[in-house]
PDB file of C-alpha atoms in Angstrom:
ATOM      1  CA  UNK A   1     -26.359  -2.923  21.736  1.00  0.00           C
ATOM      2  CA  UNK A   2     -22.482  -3.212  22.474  1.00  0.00           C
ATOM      3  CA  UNK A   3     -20.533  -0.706  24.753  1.00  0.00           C
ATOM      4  CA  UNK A   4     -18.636  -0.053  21.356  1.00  0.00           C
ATOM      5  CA  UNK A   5     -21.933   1.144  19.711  1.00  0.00           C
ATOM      6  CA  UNK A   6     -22.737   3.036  22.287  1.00  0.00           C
ATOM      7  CA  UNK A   7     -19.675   4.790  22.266  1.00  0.00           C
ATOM      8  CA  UNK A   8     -19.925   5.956  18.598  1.00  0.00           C
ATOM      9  CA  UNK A   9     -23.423   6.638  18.339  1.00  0.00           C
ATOM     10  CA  UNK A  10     -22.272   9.079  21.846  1.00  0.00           C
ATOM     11  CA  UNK A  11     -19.685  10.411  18.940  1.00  0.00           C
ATOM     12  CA  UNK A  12     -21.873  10.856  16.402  1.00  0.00           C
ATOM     13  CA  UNK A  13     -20.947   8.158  14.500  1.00  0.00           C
ATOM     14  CA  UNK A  14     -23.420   4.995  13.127  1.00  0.00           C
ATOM     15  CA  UNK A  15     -21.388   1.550  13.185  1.00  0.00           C
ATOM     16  CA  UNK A  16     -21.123   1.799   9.543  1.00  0.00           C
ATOM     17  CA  UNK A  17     -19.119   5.108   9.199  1.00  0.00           C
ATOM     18  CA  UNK A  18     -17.204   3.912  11.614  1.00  0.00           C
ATOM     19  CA  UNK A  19     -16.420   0.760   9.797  1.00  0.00           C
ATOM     20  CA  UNK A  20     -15.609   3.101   6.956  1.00  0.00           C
ATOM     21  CA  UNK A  21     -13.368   5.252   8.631  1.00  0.00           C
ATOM     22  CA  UNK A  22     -11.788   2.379  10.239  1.00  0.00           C
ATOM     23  CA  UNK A  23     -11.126   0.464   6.468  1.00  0.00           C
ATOM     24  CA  UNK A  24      -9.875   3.967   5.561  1.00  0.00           C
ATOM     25  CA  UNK A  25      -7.285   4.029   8.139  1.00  0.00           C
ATOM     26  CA  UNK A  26      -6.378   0.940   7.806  1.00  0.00           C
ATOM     27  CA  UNK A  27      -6.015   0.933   3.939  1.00  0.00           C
ATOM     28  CA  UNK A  28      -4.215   4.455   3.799  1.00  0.00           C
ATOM     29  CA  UNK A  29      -1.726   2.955   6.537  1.00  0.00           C
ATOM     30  CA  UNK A  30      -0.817  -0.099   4.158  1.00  0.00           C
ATOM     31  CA  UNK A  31      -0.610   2.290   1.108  1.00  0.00           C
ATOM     32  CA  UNK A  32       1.738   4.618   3.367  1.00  0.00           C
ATOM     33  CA  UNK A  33       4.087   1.753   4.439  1.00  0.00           C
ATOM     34  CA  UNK A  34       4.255  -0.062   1.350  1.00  0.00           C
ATOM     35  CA  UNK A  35       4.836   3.057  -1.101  1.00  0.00           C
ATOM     36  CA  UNK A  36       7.809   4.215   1.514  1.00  0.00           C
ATOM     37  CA  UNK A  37       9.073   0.913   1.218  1.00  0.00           C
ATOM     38  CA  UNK A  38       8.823   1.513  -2.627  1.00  0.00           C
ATOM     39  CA  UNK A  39      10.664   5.186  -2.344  1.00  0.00           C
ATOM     40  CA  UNK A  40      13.575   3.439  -0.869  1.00  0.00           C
ATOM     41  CA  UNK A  41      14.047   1.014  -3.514  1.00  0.00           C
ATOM     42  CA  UNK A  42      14.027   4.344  -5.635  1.00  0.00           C
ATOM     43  CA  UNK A  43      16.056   6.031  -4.150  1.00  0.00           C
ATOM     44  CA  UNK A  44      18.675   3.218  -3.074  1.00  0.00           C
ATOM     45  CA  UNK A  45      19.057   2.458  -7.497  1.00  0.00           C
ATOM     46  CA  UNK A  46      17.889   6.290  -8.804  1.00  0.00           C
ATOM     47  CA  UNK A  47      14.913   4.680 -10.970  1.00  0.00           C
ATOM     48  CA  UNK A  48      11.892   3.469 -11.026  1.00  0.00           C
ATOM     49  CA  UNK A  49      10.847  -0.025 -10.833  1.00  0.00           C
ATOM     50  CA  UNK A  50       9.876  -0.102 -14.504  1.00  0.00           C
ATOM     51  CA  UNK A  51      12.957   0.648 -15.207  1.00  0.00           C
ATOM     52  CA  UNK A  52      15.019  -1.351 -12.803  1.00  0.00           C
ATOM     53  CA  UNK A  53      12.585  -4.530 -13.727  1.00  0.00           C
ATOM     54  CA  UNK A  54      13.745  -3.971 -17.695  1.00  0.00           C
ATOM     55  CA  UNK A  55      17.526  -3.683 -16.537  1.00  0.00           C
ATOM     56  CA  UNK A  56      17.716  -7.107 -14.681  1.00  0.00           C
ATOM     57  CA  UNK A  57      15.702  -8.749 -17.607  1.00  0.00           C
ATOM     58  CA  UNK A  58      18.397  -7.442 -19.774  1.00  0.00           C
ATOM     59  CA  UNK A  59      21.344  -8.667 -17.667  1.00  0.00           C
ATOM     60  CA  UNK A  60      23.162 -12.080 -18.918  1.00  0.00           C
ATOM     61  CA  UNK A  61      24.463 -12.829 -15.371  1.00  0.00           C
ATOM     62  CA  UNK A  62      22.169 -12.878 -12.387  1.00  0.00           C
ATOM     63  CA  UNK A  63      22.891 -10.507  -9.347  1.00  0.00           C
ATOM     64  CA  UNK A  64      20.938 -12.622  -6.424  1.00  0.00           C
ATOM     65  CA  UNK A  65      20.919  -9.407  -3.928  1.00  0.00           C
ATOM     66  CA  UNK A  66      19.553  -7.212  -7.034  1.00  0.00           C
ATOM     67  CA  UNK A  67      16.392 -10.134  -7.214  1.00  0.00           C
ATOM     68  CA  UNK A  68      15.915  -9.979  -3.635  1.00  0.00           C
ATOM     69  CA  UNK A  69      15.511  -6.642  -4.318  1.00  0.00           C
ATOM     70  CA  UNK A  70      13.230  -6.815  -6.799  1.00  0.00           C
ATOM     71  CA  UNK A  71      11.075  -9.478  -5.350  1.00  0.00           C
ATOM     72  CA  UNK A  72      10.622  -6.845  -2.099  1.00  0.00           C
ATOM     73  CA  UNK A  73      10.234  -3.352  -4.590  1.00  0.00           C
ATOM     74  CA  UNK A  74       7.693  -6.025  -6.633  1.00  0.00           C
ATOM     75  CA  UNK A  75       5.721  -6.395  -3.648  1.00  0.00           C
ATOM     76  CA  UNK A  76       5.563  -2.947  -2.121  1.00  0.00           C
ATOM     77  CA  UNK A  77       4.944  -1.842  -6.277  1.00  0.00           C
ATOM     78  CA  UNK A  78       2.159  -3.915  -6.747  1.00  0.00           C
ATOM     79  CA  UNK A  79       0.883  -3.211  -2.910  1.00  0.00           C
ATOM     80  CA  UNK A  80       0.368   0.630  -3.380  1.00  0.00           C
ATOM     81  CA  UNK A  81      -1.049   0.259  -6.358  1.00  0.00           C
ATOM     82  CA  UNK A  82      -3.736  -2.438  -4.905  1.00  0.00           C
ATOM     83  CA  UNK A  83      -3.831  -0.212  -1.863  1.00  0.00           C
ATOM     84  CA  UNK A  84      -4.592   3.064  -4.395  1.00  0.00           C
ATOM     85  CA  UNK A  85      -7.522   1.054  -5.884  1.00  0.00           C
ATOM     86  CA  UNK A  86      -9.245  -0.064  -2.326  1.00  0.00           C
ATOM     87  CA  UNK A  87      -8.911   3.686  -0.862  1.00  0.00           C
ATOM     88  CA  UNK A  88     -10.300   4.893  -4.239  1.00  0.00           C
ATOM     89  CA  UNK A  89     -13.440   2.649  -4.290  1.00  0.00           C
ATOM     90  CA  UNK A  90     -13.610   3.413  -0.024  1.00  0.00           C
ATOM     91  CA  UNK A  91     -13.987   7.405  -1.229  1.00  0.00           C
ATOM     92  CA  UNK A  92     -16.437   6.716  -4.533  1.00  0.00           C
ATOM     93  CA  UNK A  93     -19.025   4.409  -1.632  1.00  0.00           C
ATOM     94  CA  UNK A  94     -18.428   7.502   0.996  1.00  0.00           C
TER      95      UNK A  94
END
């Protein structure tokens, strides 16, 4: 048995809630970083990504800093809601 094992079963804990809580915290610290980086984009244009997707899809000309932009509030967008999904199925297994 490792010292690590030891440690948590001292705690209270078996190695698989602790691998649990651990995925938790990791998981909710990804959602957390990637939705803030998602507010910002909100706030920085005053709409939502929907929104601001459909307005540069209805622009003739292209605005390169608006699809940088987009490509970053795309990722954080689709990166809480992935992140929402794995900390819902980590508390339906709990």
């Amino acid at each position: 048995m490792s010292t690590a094992s030891n440690i948590l079963r001292n705690l209270g804990y078996s190695d698989e809630q602790a691998l649990r809580d651990f995925a938790h915290l990791q998981a909710s610290q990804k959602h957390a970083e990637l939705n803030l980086e998602a507010s910002f984009f909100e706030q920085k244009y005053k709409m939502s990504f929907s929104q601001f997707e459909a307005m540069l899809k209805s622009r003739a000309e292209e605005n390169f800093d608006n699809e940088d932009d987009y490509l970053a509030w795309k990722f954080a967008h689709d990166g809480v809601k992935y992140w929402k999904a794995q900390l819902d199925s980590l508390r339906r297994t709990s």
